[in-house]
Amino acid sequence: MIFPLFSVEKPHMRAFHLSWFQYFTCFVCTFAAPPLLPIIRDNLNLTATDIGNAGVGSVAGAIFARLALGAACDLAGPRLASATVCFLTVPAVFLSSMASSPAAFFIMRFFTGFSLATFVSTQYWMSCMFSPKVVGIANGQSGGWGNLGGGVANLLMPLLYSFILNNTKADTPFTAWRVSFFLPAFLQMFSAFAVMLLGQDLPGGNFLKLQKSGEMHKDNAKKIVYHAVTNYRGWITAIGYGFCFGVELAVTNIIVSYFYDRFNLNLSLAGIVGALFGMVNIFSRSCGGLFSDFMAKKYGMRGRLWGWWTVQTLSGVMCIVMGRLDTLGATIAVMLIFCFLVQASEGLTFGVVPFVSRRSLGLVSGISGAGGNVGAVICQVIFFRGSQFKLEDGITYMGIIIIVTTLSLSSIYFPQWGGMLAGPKPGVTEEDYYLREWDADEQEQGLHKVSMKFAEGCRNERSCKVKSVPVVEESTRPAIDVV
């Protein structure tokens, strides 16, 4: 079995379970507040603008955190990078219980949201641990089970609040919601310790130990940044991810309030319905990863790109339909289809991202991941902040934006594999593409060999309809223009 999902064997599958669980706890902490907003807004006298600003803050903080964490993964490894973020942000979760004003509530949500940067370490870790043939399902499943935390928060927090209110000395609503924040905070702290104590960065060992022993090259930060920011494909994947994951974050922030206000559901029932949106992550994102791997097996990288565009465009269509419905049953049914498609698009995104750059994998993942948070901020500010739009109208307009921005995927082109609208350049190999990230001196020292090993494993990204390009020895390979 290529991907034994329920194994915890070290190092590969243990890393898989540690990474998704850590990201899951960060998601729960970041979205612990939205399902309790009907109570919190009365306690802190929050206006619609205050709530919108806090929603923006919760996803804005992770934009730069994801970029920084991507670079940290390239330099120090995913374990140390992700655990550090968790330890630094968990105090904000505990302090959320002490918020006494709209400004304090905003600050706590802003700093708690930094923890969502652990998505980058999750995807980096999986891309290092698993081969190109299964990287789609590995990234999709770990990211999907992590994103599941949003749905669990919508379900858990109202139930936890009710339990505390009815069964403890915190028997007033304005006290019970504060006590509720302690459980997710402890979960996040526990996950950070587990990652550091039980995980392993790479199949061959841990980053710092391998670098200290000389078995692994300690890379140059400037060159990592250069090769990441000059590769336009990473910026396009950021746009695409901005309007699948970004949409999921924006909807997670408003979905409980949407059903509570629009369909007059009580808080617990609205929380259960809202939880369905995130709970679909149990299988939806991994389905996107599986579909990406399937399309690659049949049609190579071009298949991955066409699959991504198709699924994400359909998610925009269903988003529009959801915003136009005014009956509870139909809205829930369409919401389930919409959330499956938007979350599958996330899995399809990270079926492509690991191939953009090998040397700058962490930072490219960070750029793409940060794009998701930028998309969330855009959606939150334009459609769900204040009273400019009714929630149902904001959802409709967001669907239109999804369809339009997804057209940008047609510009992604790999010279060795092609793109959506054109085939590969004649004579260009995988080695040519990844070798360009290493200069002549670095090649002479053999620092590029890890990238060459990855390039060899990437030949399945060629379309079965394209003749294989013979591999030329490095010493005799002619210079080829690779863009």
Coordinates of C-alpha atoms in Angstrom, one line a residue:
M1 CA 0.0 0.0 0.0
I2 CA 1.6 3.3 -1.1
F3 CA -0.1 5.6 1.4
P4 CA -1.2 3.6 4.5
L5 CA -3.5 6.2 6.0
F6 CA -3.9 4.7 9.4
S7 CA -0.3 3.7 10.1
V8 CA 1.8 5.7 12.6
E9 CA 5.1 4.2 11.5
K10 CA 8.1 6.4 11.8
P11 CA 9.2 8.5 10.0
H12 CA 6.7 9.0 7.1
M13 CA 3.3 8.3 8.5
R14 CA 4.1 9.6 12.0
A15 CA 5.1 12.9 10.4
F16 CA 1.8 12.8 8.5
H17 CA -0.3 12.4 11.6
L18 CA 1.7 14.9 13.7
S19 CA 1.5 17.6 10.9
W20 CA -2.2 17.4 10.3
F21 CA -3.0 17.3 14.1
Q22 CA -0.9 20.3 14.8
Y23 CA -2.5 22.3 12.0
F24 CA -6.0 21.0 13.1
T25 CA -5.5 22.4 16.6
C26 CA -4.3 25.8 15.2
F27 CA -7.5 25.9 13.1
V28 CA -9.7 25.1 16.1
C29 CA -8.0 27.9 18.1
T30 CA -8.3 30.5 15.3
F31 CA -12.0 29.8 14.7
A32 CA -13.0 29.2 18.3
A33 CA -14.6 32.7 18.4
P34 CA -17.0 32.8 15.4
P35 CA -19.5 30.2 16.6
L36 CA -19.8 32.1 19.9
L37 CA -20.2 35.5 18.4
P38 CA -23.9 35.8 19.2
I39 CA -22.8 35.7 22.9
I40 CA -19.5 37.5 22.6
R41 CA -21.0 40.5 20.7
D42 CA -23.5 41.1 23.4
N43 CA -20.8 40.9 26.1
L44 CA -18.3 43.2 24.4
N45 CA -20.9 45.4 22.6
L46 CA -19.4 44.5 19.2
T47 CA -20.8 46.2 16.1
A48 CA -21.0 44.6 12.7
T49 CA -17.9 46.5 11.8
D50 CA -16.1 45.3 14.9
I51 CA -16.9 41.7 14.0
G52 CA -15.8 42.2 10.4
N53 CA -12.5 43.7 11.5
A54 CA -11.8 40.9 13.9
G55 CA -12.6 38.4 11.1
V56 CA -10.1 40.2 8.8
G57 CA -7.5 40.3 11.6
S58 CA -7.8 36.5 12.2
V59 CA -6.7 35.7 8.7
A60 CA -4.5 38.7 8.0
G61 CA -1.9 37.9 10.6
A62 CA -0.9 34.7 8.9
I63 CA 0.0 36.3 5.6
F64 CA 3.5 37.4 6.6
A65 CA 3.8 34.5 9.1
R66 CA 3.3 32.0 6.3
L67 CA 6.1 33.7 4.2
A68 CA 8.4 33.7 7.2
L69 CA 7.6 30.1 8.1
G70 CA 8.2 29.0 4.5
A71 CA 11.8 30.4 4.7
A72 CA 12.3 28.9 8.2
C73 CA 11.3 25.4 6.9
D74 CA 13.9 25.7 4.1
L75 CA 16.6 26.7 6.6
A76 CA 15.7 24.9 9.9
G77 CA 13.2 22.2 9.0
P78 CA 9.4 21.9 9.6
R79 CA 9.4 20.6 13.1
L80 CA 11.3 23.5 14.8
A81 CA 9.6 26.1 12.6
S82 CA 6.0 24.9 13.2
A83 CA 6.4 24.2 16.9
T84 CA 7.9 27.7 17.5
V85 CA 4.8 29.3 15.9
C86 CA 2.5 27.3 18.1
F87 CA 4.4 28.2 21.3
L88 CA 4.4 31.9 20.4
T89 CA 0.7 32.1 19.5
V90 CA -0.9 29.9 22.2
P91 CA -0.7 32.7 24.8
A92 CA -3.1 34.8 22.6
V93 CA -5.6 31.9 22.8
F94 CA -5.5 31.9 26.6
L95 CA -5.7 35.7 26.7
S96 CA -8.8 35.7 24.5
S97 CA -10.8 34.7 27.6
M98 CA -9.8 38.1 29.1
A99 CA -10.9 40.3 26.3
S100 CA -13.0 43.2 27.6
S101 CA -13.3 45.5 24.6
P102 CA -13.7 45.4 20.8
A103 CA -10.0 46.4 20.5
A104 CA -8.8 43.6 22.8
F105 CA -11.0 41.1 20.9
F106 CA -9.4 42.2 17.6
I107 CA -5.9 41.9 19.0
M108 CA -6.4 38.4 20.3
R109 CA -7.9 37.2 17.1
F110 CA -5.1 38.8 15.1
F111 CA -2.3 37.1 17.0
T112 CA -4.1 33.8 17.3
G113 CA -4.4 33.7 13.5
F114 CA -0.6 33.6 13.1
S115 CA -0.9 29.9 14.0
L116 CA -2.5 29.2 10.6
A117 CA 1.0 29.6 9.2
T118 CA 1.6 25.9 10.3
F119 CA -0.2 25.0 7.1
V120 CA 3.0 25.8 5.3
S121 CA 5.1 23.5 7.5
T122 CA 2.5 20.8 7.0
Q123 CA 2.7 20.9 3.2
Y124 CA 6.5 21.3 3.3
W125 CA 6.8 18.3 5.6
M126 CA 4.7 16.1 3.4
S127 CA 6.4 17.2 0.2
C128 CA 9.8 16.1 1.7
M129 CA 8.5 12.8 3.1
F130 CA 6.5 11.5 0.2
S131 CA 7.4 10.8 -3.5
P132 CA 6.0 12.8 -6.4
K133 CA 3.6 10.0 -7.3
V134 CA 1.6 10.4 -4.0
V135 CA 2.4 14.0 -3.0
G136 CA -1.1 15.1 -4.1
I137 CA -2.9 12.7 -1.7
A138 CA -0.3 13.3 1.1
N139 CA -0.7 17.1 0.9
G140 CA -4.4 16.9 0.4
Q141 CA -5.1 14.6 3.3
S142 CA -2.9 16.4 5.8
G143 CA -4.2 19.8 4.8
G144 CA -7.8 18.6 4.7
W145 CA -7.7 17.0 8.1
G146 CA -6.1 20.1 9.4
N147 CA -8.8 22.4 7.9
L148 CA -11.3 20.1 9.6
G149 CA -10.6 22.1 12.7
G150 CA -12.8 24.9 11.4
G151 CA -15.8 22.6 11.3
V152 CA -14.9 21.0 14.6
A153 CA -14.7 24.5 16.2
N154 CA -18.2 25.4 14.9
L155 CA -19.5 22.2 16.4
L156 CA -17.4 22.0 19.6
M157 CA -17.5 25.5 20.9
P158 CA -21.3 25.9 21.2
L159 CA -21.5 22.5 22.9
L160 CA -18.6 23.3 25.2
Y161 CA -20.1 26.6 26.0
S162 CA -23.5 25.0 26.9
F163 CA -21.8 22.3 29.0
I164 CA -19.8 24.9 31.0
L165 CA -22.8 27.1 31.4
N166 CA -25.0 24.3 32.8
N167 CA -22.5 22.1 34.7
T168 CA -19.9 24.4 36.3
K169 CA -19.6 27.4 38.5
A170 CA -19.2 29.5 35.3
D171 CA -23.0 29.7 35.2
T172 CA -23.4 33.0 33.3
P173 CA -23.2 33.3 29.5
F174 CA -20.6 36.1 29.7
T175 CA -18.3 33.8 31.9
A176 CA -18.9 30.5 30.1
W177 CA -17.7 31.7 26.7
R178 CA -14.4 32.8 28.3
V179 CA -13.8 29.5 30.0
S180 CA -14.5 27.7 26.7
F181 CA -11.2 29.0 25.2
F182 CA -9.0 27.0 27.5
L183 CA -9.6 23.6 25.9
P184 CA -8.4 24.6 22.3
A185 CA -5.4 26.5 23.9
F186 CA -4.3 23.3 25.7
L187 CA -4.7 21.3 22.5
Q188 CA -2.5 23.6 20.5
M189 CA 0.2 23.5 23.2
F190 CA 0.1 19.7 23.4
S191 CA 0.5 19.4 19.6
A192 CA 3.6 21.6 19.6
F193 CA 5.3 19.4 22.2
A194 CA 4.2 16.2 20.2
V195 CA 5.8 17.5 17.0
M196 CA 9.1 18.3 18.7
L197 CA 9.4 15.2 20.7
L198 CA 8.0 12.5 18.3
G199 CA 8.5 13.8 14.8
Q200 CA 11.4 13.7 12.3
D201 CA 12.0 16.3 9.6
L202 CA 13.2 14.1 6.7
P203 CA 13.3 10.4 6.0
G204 CA 17.0 10.5 6.7
G205 CA 16.9 12.4 10.0
N206 CA 16.4 15.9 11.4
F207 CA 17.5 19.1 9.7
L208 CA 19.9 20.6 12.3
K209 CA 21.5 17.2 13.1
L210 CA 22.1 16.5 9.4
Q211 CA 23.5 20.0 8.8
K212 CA 25.8 19.7 11.8
S213 CA 27.2 16.3 10.7
G214 CA 27.8 17.6 7.1
E215 CA 25.4 15.2 5.6
M216 CA 23.1 18.0 4.5
H217 CA 24.0 21.4 3.0
K218 CA 22.9 24.5 4.9
D219 CA 21.4 26.6 2.1
N220 CA 21.9 30.3 1.4
A221 CA 18.8 32.3 2.5
K222 CA 19.3 34.9 -0.2
K223 CA 19.3 32.4 -2.9
I224 CA 16.2 30.6 -1.5
V225 CA 14.4 33.9 -1.5
Y226 CA 15.6 34.8 -5.0
H227 CA 14.5 31.6 -6.7
A228 CA 11.2 31.7 -4.9
V229 CA 10.2 35.3 -5.7
T230 CA 11.5 35.2 -9.4
N231 CA 9.4 32.1 -10.2
Y232 CA 6.1 33.5 -11.4
R233 CA 4.4 30.2 -11.1
G234 CA 4.4 30.5 -7.3
W235 CA 2.6 33.8 -7.5
I236 CA -0.1 32.3 -9.8
T237 CA -0.6 29.4 -7.4
A238 CA -1.0 32.0 -4.7
I239 CA -3.8 33.7 -6.6
G240 CA -5.5 30.4 -7.2
Y241 CA -5.2 29.4 -3.6
G242 CA -6.4 32.8 -2.5
F243 CA -9.9 32.0 -4.0
C244 CA -10.3 28.5 -2.7
F245 CA -8.7 28.4 0.7
G246 CA -9.3 32.1 1.2
V247 CA -12.9 31.6 0.4
E248 CA -13.1 28.7 2.9
L249 CA -11.6 31.0 5.7
A250 CA -14.0 33.8 4.9
V251 CA -17.1 31.5 4.9
T252 CA -15.9 29.8 8.1
N253 CA -15.9 33.3 9.8
I254 CA -19.5 34.0 8.8
I255 CA -21.3 30.7 8.3
V256 CA -22.8 30.2 11.8
S257 CA -24.0 33.8 12.0
Y258 CA -25.4 33.4 8.4
F259 CA -27.7 30.5 9.4
Y260 CA -28.4 32.0 12.8
D261 CA -29.6 35.3 11.4
R262 CA -31.0 34.4 7.9
F263 CA -32.9 31.2 8.9
N264 CA -33.6 32.0 12.6
L265 CA -31.8 28.9 13.9
N266 CA -30.8 28.7 17.5
L267 CA -27.0 28.9 18.3
S268 CA -26.4 25.1 18.8
L269 CA -28.3 24.2 15.6
A270 CA -26.6 27.0 13.6
G271 CA -23.3 25.7 14.9
I272 CA -24.1 22.1 13.8
V273 CA -25.1 23.3 10.3
G274 CA -22.0 25.6 10.1
A275 CA -19.8 22.7 11.2
L276 CA -20.8 20.7 8.1
F277 CA -19.0 23.2 6.0
G278 CA -15.7 22.4 7.7
M279 CA -16.4 18.7 8.4
V280 CA -16.5 17.9 4.7
N281 CA -12.7 18.3 4.9
I282 CA -12.6 14.7 6.3
F283 CA -12.5 13.6 2.6
S284 CA -12.9 16.6 0.3
R285 CA -9.4 18.0 0.2
S286 CA -7.8 14.6 0.0
C287 CA -10.2 13.8 -2.9
G288 CA -8.7 16.9 -4.6
G289 CA -5.2 15.5 -4.0
L290 CA -6.2 12.1 -5.3
F291 CA -7.8 13.6 -8.4
S292 CA -4.6 15.6 -9.0
D293 CA -2.5 12.5 -8.8
F294 CA -5.0 10.6 -11.1
M295 CA -4.9 13.4 -13.7
A296 CA -1.1 13.4 -13.6
K297 CA -1.0 9.7 -14.2
K298 CA -3.2 10.1 -17.3
Y299 CA -2.2 13.4 -18.6
G300 CA 0.8 14.6 -16.7
M301 CA 1.2 18.1 -15.2
R302 CA -1.3 19.5 -17.8
G303 CA -3.9 17.1 -16.3
R304 CA -3.2 18.5 -12.8
L305 CA -3.8 22.1 -14.1
W306 CA -6.9 21.3 -16.1
G307 CA -8.4 19.4 -13.1
W308 CA -7.6 22.3 -10.7
W309 CA -9.2 24.9 -13.1
T310 CA -12.4 22.8 -13.6
V311 CA -13.1 22.0 -10.0
Q312 CA -12.4 25.6 -8.8
T313 CA -14.6 27.1 -11.5
L314 CA -17.4 24.8 -10.5
S315 CA -17.0 25.9 -6.9
G316 CA -17.6 29.5 -8.0
V317 CA -20.8 28.5 -9.8
M318 CA -22.1 26.7 -6.6
C319 CA -21.1 29.7 -4.5
I320 CA -23.3 31.9 -6.7
V321 CA -26.2 29.5 -6.4
M322 CA -25.9 29.2 -2.6
G323 CA -26.2 33.0 -2.3
R324 CA -29.4 33.1 -4.3
L325 CA -31.3 30.4 -2.3
D326 CA -33.7 31.4 0.5
T327 CA -34.8 28.0 1.8
L328 CA -32.9 26.2 4.5
G329 CA -32.9 22.7 3.1
A330 CA -31.7 23.7 -0.4
T331 CA -29.1 26.1 1.0
I332 CA -27.6 23.3 3.1
A333 CA -27.5 20.9 0.2
V334 CA -25.8 23.4 -2.1
M335 CA -23.5 24.5 0.7
L336 CA -22.3 20.9 1.0
I337 CA -21.6 20.7 -2.8
F338 CA -19.9 24.1 -2.7
C339 CA -17.7 23.3 0.3
F340 CA -16.6 19.9 -1.3
L341 CA -15.6 21.6 -4.5
V342 CA -13.7 24.6 -2.8
Q343 CA -11.9 22.2 -0.5
A344 CA -11.0 19.8 -3.3
S345 CA -9.6 22.8 -5.1
E346 CA -7.2 23.3 -2.2
G347 CA -5.9 19.7 -2.6
L348 CA -5.5 20.3 -6.3
T349 CA -3.5 23.4 -5.7
F350 CA -0.9 21.6 -3.6
G351 CA -0.8 18.9 -6.2
V352 CA 1.0 21.5 -8.3
V353 CA 2.9 23.6 -5.8
P354 CA 5.6 21.0 -4.9
F355 CA 6.8 21.0 -8.5
V356 CA 7.3 24.8 -8.8
S357 CA 10.7 24.8 -7.1
R358 CA 12.7 22.3 -5.2
R359 CA 15.4 24.5 -3.8
S360 CA 12.9 27.0 -2.5
L361 CA 10.0 24.6 -1.8
G362 CA 9.3 26.0 1.7
L363 CA 9.1 29.7 0.6
V364 CA 7.1 28.9 -2.5
S365 CA 4.7 26.9 -0.3
G366 CA 4.7 30.0 2.0
I367 CA 3.9 32.3 -0.9
S368 CA 1.1 30.1 -2.0
G369 CA -0.2 29.6 1.5
A370 CA -0.1 33.3 2.2
G371 CA -2.1 33.9 -1.0
G372 CA -4.9 31.9 0.7
N373 CA -4.9 34.4 3.6
V374 CA -4.7 37.4 1.3
G375 CA -7.8 36.0 -0.5
A376 CA -9.6 35.6 2.8
V377 CA -8.8 39.2 3.7
I378 CA -10.0 40.5 0.3
C379 CA -13.3 38.5 0.6
Q380 CA -13.8 39.5 4.3
V381 CA -13.2 43.2 3.6
I382 CA -15.1 43.5 0.4
F383 CA -18.1 41.2 1.1
F384 CA -18.4 40.6 4.8
R385 CA -17.2 43.7 6.7
G386 CA -19.9 46.0 8.0
S387 CA -23.2 46.4 6.4
Q388 CA -22.2 47.2 2.8
F389 CA -23.7 43.9 1.5
K390 CA -26.2 41.4 2.9
L391 CA -24.4 38.2 3.6
E392 CA -26.3 36.4 0.8
D393 CA -25.3 39.0 -1.7
G394 CA -21.7 38.9 -0.5
I395 CA -21.6 35.1 -1.1
T396 CA -23.0 35.6 -4.6
Y397 CA -20.4 38.2 -5.6
M398 CA -17.7 36.1 -4.1
G399 CA -18.6 33.3 -6.4
I400 CA -18.2 35.6 -9.4
I401 CA -14.7 36.5 -8.2
I402 CA -13.8 32.8 -7.9
I403 CA -14.6 32.2 -11.5
V404 CA -12.7 35.2 -12.8
T405 CA -9.5 34.8 -10.8
T406 CA -9.3 31.0 -11.6
L407 CA -8.7 31.9 -15.2
S408 CA -5.2 32.9 -14.2
L409 CA -4.3 29.2 -13.9
S410 CA -4.0 29.1 -17.7
S411 CA -0.8 31.1 -17.5
I412 CA 1.1 28.4 -15.5
Y413 CA 3.6 26.8 -17.9
F414 CA 6.3 24.3 -17.2
P415 CA 8.7 24.0 -20.2
Q416 CA 9.4 20.3 -19.6
W417 CA 5.6 19.4 -19.2
G418 CA 3.6 22.2 -20.8
G419 CA 0.5 24.0 -19.4
M420 CA -3.2 24.2 -19.9
L421 CA -3.0 25.7 -23.4
A422 CA 0.3 24.5 -24.8
G423 CA 2.5 21.4 -24.7
P424 CA 6.1 21.1 -23.5
K425 CA 9.2 22.7 -25.2
P426 CA 11.0 20.1 -27.3
G427 CA 14.2 18.8 -25.7
V428 CA 13.7 20.2 -22.2
T429 CA 14.0 17.7 -19.3
E430 CA 13.1 17.8 -15.7
E431 CA 16.8 18.1 -14.8
D432 CA 17.1 21.2 -17.0
Y433 CA 14.2 22.9 -15.1
Y434 CA 15.5 22.2 -11.6
L435 CA 19.2 22.6 -12.4
R436 CA 18.7 26.3 -13.2
E437 CA 18.3 27.0 -9.4
W438 CA 22.0 26.0 -8.9
D439 CA 25.0 28.0 -10.2
A440 CA 28.1 26.4 -11.7
D441 CA 30.1 26.5 -8.4
E442 CA 27.3 24.8 -6.4
Q443 CA 27.0 22.1 -9.1
E444 CA 30.7 21.5 -8.9
Q445 CA 30.3 21.0 -5.1
G446 CA 27.4 18.6 -5.8
L447 CA 24.9 20.6 -3.9
H448 CA 22.3 20.2 -6.6
K449 CA 22.1 16.4 -6.3
V450 CA 19.0 16.4 -4.1
S451 CA 17.2 18.5 -6.7
M452 CA 18.3 16.0 -9.4
K453 CA 17.0 13.1 -7.5
F454 CA 13.6 14.9 -7.2
A455 CA 13.7 15.6 -11.0
E456 CA 14.2 11.9 -11.7
G457 CA 11.1 11.1 -9.7
C458 CA 9.1 13.7 -11.5
R459 CA 9.1 12.0 -14.9
N460 CA 5.5 10.8 -14.3
E461 CA 4.4 14.4 -14.7
R462 CA 5.0 14.0 -18.5
S463 CA 1.8 13.4 -20.4
C464 CA 1.4 9.8 -21.6
K465 CA 0.8 11.3 -25.1
V466 CA 4.2 13.1 -25.2
K467 CA 7.3 11.1 -26.2
S468 CA 9.8 10.8 -23.4
V469 CA 12.8 13.1 -23.7
P470 CA 16.0 11.1 -23.3
V471 CA 18.0 12.1 -20.2
V472 CA 21.4 13.6 -21.0
E473 CA 24.3 13.2 -18.6
E474 CA 25.0 16.5 -16.7
S475 CA 28.5 16.8 -18.0
T476 CA 27.3 16.7 -21.7
R477 CA 24.0 18.5 -21.4
P478 CA 23.8 21.5 -23.7
A479 CA 22.6 24.9 -22.4
I480 CA 18.8 25.1 -22.9
D481 CA 16.6 28.2 -22.4
V482 CA 14.3 27.2 -19.5
V483 CA 11.7 29.9 -18.5

